C-alpha angles and dihedrals in degrees: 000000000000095000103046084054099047075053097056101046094047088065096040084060100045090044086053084043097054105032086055086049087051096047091066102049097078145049139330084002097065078069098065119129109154126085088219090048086049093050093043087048101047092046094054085048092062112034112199117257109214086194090059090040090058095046088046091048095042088055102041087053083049090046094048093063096050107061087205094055095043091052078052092052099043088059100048087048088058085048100054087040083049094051085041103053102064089051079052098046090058099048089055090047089072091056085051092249130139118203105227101198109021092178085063101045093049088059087045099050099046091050091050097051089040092055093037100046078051088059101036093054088047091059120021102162093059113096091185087067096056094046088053090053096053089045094051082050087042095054092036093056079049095048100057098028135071139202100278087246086061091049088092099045089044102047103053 
């Protein structure tokens, strides 16, 4: 049963992966300079699936519970982060923005989707709550990214 879910979440990941991939290749998204615009637009590529959402939750209750399953978890969690982030970097490099600890920002953007697909399922209806979810991305993307002129000074 471990396995067929370690399965399962390896190619929801790469389907989010590659459907957000496939939203910005294209107009009008290919126009996109704002951090905001590029948050907006990579949440409305990948709507969120409660039914996926209740099997994850079911087994990450289950995996917290088993050290070894939750080691498991935790590493598949950094290699989904790791395939994401460069989508991610180029996306920001239309903005003119250089991520400045992808590793961070990886952690940070998993545990935000993860609390605020919580929320949002909660409460679909509530556009506030959507609205919240794309501010704390978009804060996030802010907080561990700089204007593309600042890269060098950051970086050293």
């Amino acid at each position: 049963m471990d396995e067929l879910f370690l399965a399962m979440m390896g190619r929801e990941a790469t389907r989010l992966i590659a459907v957000t991939s496939a939203a910005f290749e294209e107009e009008p998204a290919t126009e996109l300079r704002e951090v905001r615009q590029i948050v907006e637009h990579m949440l409305n590529a990948a709507p969120l699936d409660g039914k996926w959402f209740r099997i994850y939750y079911e087994f990450s209750a289950h995996a917290l519970r088993n050290p070894e399953l939750r080691a498991v978890i935790a590493e598949q969690m950094r290699s989904i982060s790791a395939a994401f982030i460069p989508v991610l970097q180029t996306l920001l490099a239309r903005a003119g923005r250089v991520v400045t600890d992808p590793q961070a920002l990886g952690m940070a953007f998993a545990a935000v989707h993860e609390g605020t697909a919580t929320q949002c399922l909660m409460e679909p209806d509530n556009a506030a709550v959507r609205e919240l979810r794309a501010d704390l991305f978009t804060r996030v993307v802010l907080s561990y990214s700089v204007p593309d002129e600042q890269a060098d000074r950051t970086a050293g």
